[in-house]
Amino acid sequence: PDLSVVARNLTKLVLRHNEITELRKTDFVNLTRLMELDLRFNKIRSIENEIFLSGNLPGLERLDLRDNEIQHIARETFSRKNVPRLEFLNHVCNGSDMNQAAEFINAVSSNVH
């Protein structure tokens, strides 16, 4: 099968336990119908804030980042402008530095209801 067609029609993507270390702006290009992204139990340390720009994931409603090592995230990454349909974001158990974790939680909680 043509995997580009499969990717365009994907609504749920589970990538837990894959030792992913970073999320780049090109990682989820053309997944325009994706509604749920599960990235639990990886080793993600950083997320490029441009990852959601240009409508990469316009339908994303659920994002699970639990149990990673996120240490850097820009404040605008999860803004309503970038992910307008995001309703659920799990970000517990990330980072070891409390200052960095607090920055991450503040960036997220101010934009997700």
PDB file of C-alpha atoms in Angstrom:
ATOM      1  CA  PRO A   1       0.000   0.000   0.000  1.00  0.00           C
ATOM      2  CA  ASP A   2       0.959   3.635  -0.520  1.00  0.00           C
ATOM      3  CA  LEU A   3       2.038   4.733   2.979  1.00  0.00           C
ATOM      4  CA  SER A   4       1.537   8.409   2.188  1.00  0.00           C
ATOM      5  CA  VAL A   5      -2.186   7.690   1.746  1.00  0.00           C
ATOM      6  CA  VAL A   6      -2.255   5.776   5.029  1.00  0.00           C
ATOM      7  CA  ALA A   7      -0.489   8.640   6.812  1.00  0.00           C
ATOM      8  CA  ARG A   8      -2.918  11.234   5.476  1.00  0.00           C
ATOM      9  CA  ASN A   9      -5.871   9.233   6.832  1.00  0.00           C
ATOM     10  CA  LEU A  10      -4.364   8.371  10.214  1.00  0.00           C
ATOM     11  CA  THR A  11      -6.454   9.540  13.195  1.00  0.00           C
ATOM     12  CA  LYS A  12      -4.543   7.898  16.072  1.00  0.00           C
ATOM     13  CA  LEU A  13      -0.790   7.329  16.374  1.00  0.00           C
ATOM     14  CA  VAL A  14       0.738   5.427  19.306  1.00  0.00           C
ATOM     15  CA  LEU A  15       4.522   5.739  19.605  1.00  0.00           C
ATOM     16  CA  ARG A  16       5.058   4.866  23.266  1.00  0.00           C
ATOM     17  CA  HIS A  17       8.213   3.064  24.454  1.00  0.00           C
ATOM     18  CA  ASN A  18      10.277   3.965  21.367  1.00  0.00           C
ATOM     19  CA  GLU A  19      13.150   5.883  22.958  1.00  0.00           C
ATOM     20  CA  ILE A  20      12.294   9.010  20.969  1.00  0.00           C
ATOM     21  CA  THR A  21      14.516  11.848  22.205  1.00  0.00           C
ATOM     22  CA  GLU A  22      13.188  14.924  20.387  1.00  0.00           C
ATOM     23  CA  LEU A  23      10.273  16.141  18.327  1.00  0.00           C
ATOM     24  CA  ARG A  24      11.205  18.179  15.263  1.00  0.00           C
ATOM     25  CA  LYS A  25       8.956  20.406  13.187  1.00  0.00           C
ATOM     26  CA  THR A  26       9.062  17.938  10.275  1.00  0.00           C
ATOM     27  CA  ASP A  27       8.138  14.821  12.261  1.00  0.00           C
ATOM     28  CA  PHE A  28       4.370  15.003  11.762  1.00  0.00           C
ATOM     29  CA  VAL A  29       4.015  16.727   8.402  1.00  0.00           C
ATOM     30  CA  ASN A  30       0.930  15.709   6.388  1.00  0.00           C
ATOM     31  CA  LEU A  31      -0.858  14.043   9.310  1.00  0.00           C
ATOM     32  CA  THR A  32      -3.738  16.469   8.898  1.00  0.00           C
ATOM     33  CA  ARG A  33      -6.415  14.077  10.222  1.00  0.00           C
ATOM     34  CA  LEU A  34      -4.508  13.001  13.322  1.00  0.00           C
ATOM     35  CA  MET A  35      -6.645  13.508  16.432  1.00  0.00           C
ATOM     36  CA  GLU A  36      -4.711  11.515  19.045  1.00  0.00           C
ATOM     37  CA  LEU A  37      -0.945  11.271  19.541  1.00  0.00           C
ATOM     38  CA  ASP A  38       0.477   9.032  22.278  1.00  0.00           C
ATOM     39  CA  LEU A  39       4.166   9.600  23.012  1.00  0.00           C
ATOM     40  CA  ARG A  40       4.263   8.194  26.552  1.00  0.00           C
ATOM     41  CA  PHE A  41       7.329   6.494  27.996  1.00  0.00           C
ATOM     42  CA  ASN A  42       9.924   7.821  25.581  1.00  0.00           C
ATOM     43  CA  LYS A  43      13.008   9.915  26.271  1.00  0.00           C
ATOM     44  CA  ILE A  44      11.815  13.156  24.708  1.00  0.00           C
ATOM     45  CA  ARG A  45      13.929  16.046  25.959  1.00  0.00           C
ATOM     46  CA  SER A  46      12.860  18.826  23.611  1.00  0.00           C
ATOM     47  CA  ILE A  47      10.020  19.804  21.331  1.00  0.00           C
ATOM     48  CA  GLU A  48      10.568  22.358  18.587  1.00  0.00           C
ATOM     49  CA  ASN A  49       7.923  25.051  18.951  1.00  0.00           C
ATOM     50  CA  GLU A  50       7.378  25.069  15.177  1.00  0.00           C
ATOM     51  CA  ILE A  51       6.095  21.472  15.280  1.00  0.00           C
ATOM     52  CA  PHE A  52       2.467  22.621  15.173  1.00  0.00           C
ATOM     53  CA  LEU A  53       2.904  25.529  12.751  1.00  0.00           C
ATOM     54  CA  SER A  54       1.672  25.495   9.161  1.00  0.00           C
ATOM     55  CA  GLY A  55      -1.256  23.296  10.102  1.00  0.00           C
ATOM     56  CA  ASN A  56       0.863  20.175  10.657  1.00  0.00           C
ATOM     57  CA  LEU A  57      -1.650  18.731  13.135  1.00  0.00           C
ATOM     58  CA  PRO A  58      -4.773  20.913  12.823  1.00  0.00           C
ATOM     59  CA  GLY A  59      -7.146  18.262  14.208  1.00  0.00           C
ATOM     60  CA  LEU A  60      -5.059  17.197  17.215  1.00  0.00           C
ATOM     61  CA  GLU A  61      -7.333  16.822  20.249  1.00  0.00           C
ATOM     62  CA  ARG A  62      -5.344  14.528  22.566  1.00  0.00           C
ATOM     63  CA  LEU A  63      -1.606  14.582  23.230  1.00  0.00           C
ATOM     64  CA  ASP A  64       0.027  12.325  25.809  1.00  0.00           C
ATOM     65  CA  LEU A  65       3.610  13.202  26.755  1.00  0.00           C
ATOM     66  CA  ARG A  66       3.643  11.441  30.129  1.00  0.00           C
ATOM     67  CA  ASP A  67       6.907   9.970  31.416  1.00  0.00           C
ATOM     68  CA  ASN A  68       9.435  11.676  29.188  1.00  0.00           C
ATOM     69  CA  GLU A  69      12.410  13.898  30.004  1.00  0.00           C
ATOM     70  CA  ILE A  70      11.217  17.197  28.577  1.00  0.00           C
ATOM     71  CA  GLN A  71      13.589  19.954  29.557  1.00  0.00           C
ATOM     72  CA  HIS A  72      12.966  22.548  26.856  1.00  0.00           C
ATOM     73  CA  ILE A  73       9.717  23.753  25.436  1.00  0.00           C
ATOM     74  CA  ALA A  74       8.784  27.173  24.104  1.00  0.00           C
ATOM     75  CA  ARG A  75       5.799  28.931  25.629  1.00  0.00           C
ATOM     76  CA  GLU A  76       3.964  29.238  22.293  1.00  0.00           C
ATOM     77  CA  THR A  77       4.261  25.537  21.389  1.00  0.00           C
ATOM     78  CA  PHE A  78       0.792  24.657  22.693  1.00  0.00           C
ATOM     79  CA  SER A  79      -0.944  27.965  21.960  1.00  0.00           C
ATOM     80  CA  ARG A  80      -4.537  27.923  20.713  1.00  0.00           C
ATOM     81  CA  LYS A  81      -3.255  29.403  17.459  1.00  0.00           C
ATOM     82  CA  ASN A  82      -0.996  26.378  16.879  1.00  0.00           C
ATOM     83  CA  VAL A  83      -3.251  23.580  18.201  1.00  0.00           C
ATOM     84  CA  PRO A  84      -6.777  25.011  18.234  1.00  0.00           C
ATOM     85  CA  ARG A  85      -8.573  21.721  18.960  1.00  0.00           C
ATOM     86  CA  LEU A  86      -6.312  20.409  21.742  1.00  0.00           C
ATOM     87  CA  GLU A  87      -8.522  19.331  24.648  1.00  0.00           C
ATOM     88  CA  PHE A  88      -6.318  16.867  26.547  1.00  0.00           C
ATOM     89  CA  LEU A  89      -2.630  17.111  27.330  1.00  0.00           C
ATOM     90  CA  ASN A  90      -0.898  14.766  29.755  1.00  0.00           C
ATOM     91  CA  HIS A  91       2.500  16.139  30.743  1.00  0.00           C
ATOM     92  CA  VAL A  92       3.210  14.517  34.128  1.00  0.00           C
ATOM     93  CA  CYS A  93       6.592  13.009  35.037  1.00  0.00           C
ATOM     94  CA  ASN A  94       8.758  15.153  32.795  1.00  0.00           C
ATOM     95  CA  GLY A  95      12.214  16.567  33.470  1.00  0.00           C
ATOM     96  CA  SER A  96      14.363  16.327  36.544  1.00  0.00           C
ATOM     97  CA  ASP A  97      15.017  20.026  37.109  1.00  0.00           C
ATOM     98  CA  MET A  98      12.072  21.555  38.962  1.00  0.00           C
ATOM     99  CA  ASN A  99      12.562  24.982  37.356  1.00  0.00           C
ATOM    100  CA  GLN A 100      12.416  23.506  33.887  1.00  0.00           C
ATOM    101  CA  ALA A 101       9.426  21.338  34.771  1.00  0.00           C
ATOM    102  CA  ALA A 102       7.596  24.348  36.220  1.00  0.00           C
ATOM    103  CA  GLU A 103       8.283  26.338  33.044  1.00  0.00           C
ATOM    104  CA  PHE A 104       6.886  23.469  30.966  1.00  0.00           C
ATOM    105  CA  ILE A 105       3.770  23.106  33.095  1.00  0.00           C
ATOM    106  CA  ASN A 106       3.105  26.861  33.043  1.00  0.00           C
ATOM    107  CA  ALA A 107       3.485  27.011  29.261  1.00  0.00           C
ATOM    108  CA  VAL A 108       1.037  24.163  28.819  1.00  0.00           C
ATOM    109  CA  SER A 109      -1.570  24.911  31.454  1.00  0.00           C
ATOM    110  CA  SER A 110      -2.061  28.487  30.295  1.00  0.00           C
ATOM    111  CA  ASN A 111      -3.211  27.301  26.883  1.00  0.00           C
ATOM    112  CA  VAL A 112      -5.105  24.037  27.416  1.00  0.00           C
ATOM    113  CA  HIS A 113      -8.464  23.750  29.105  1.00  0.00           C
TER     114      HIS A 113
END
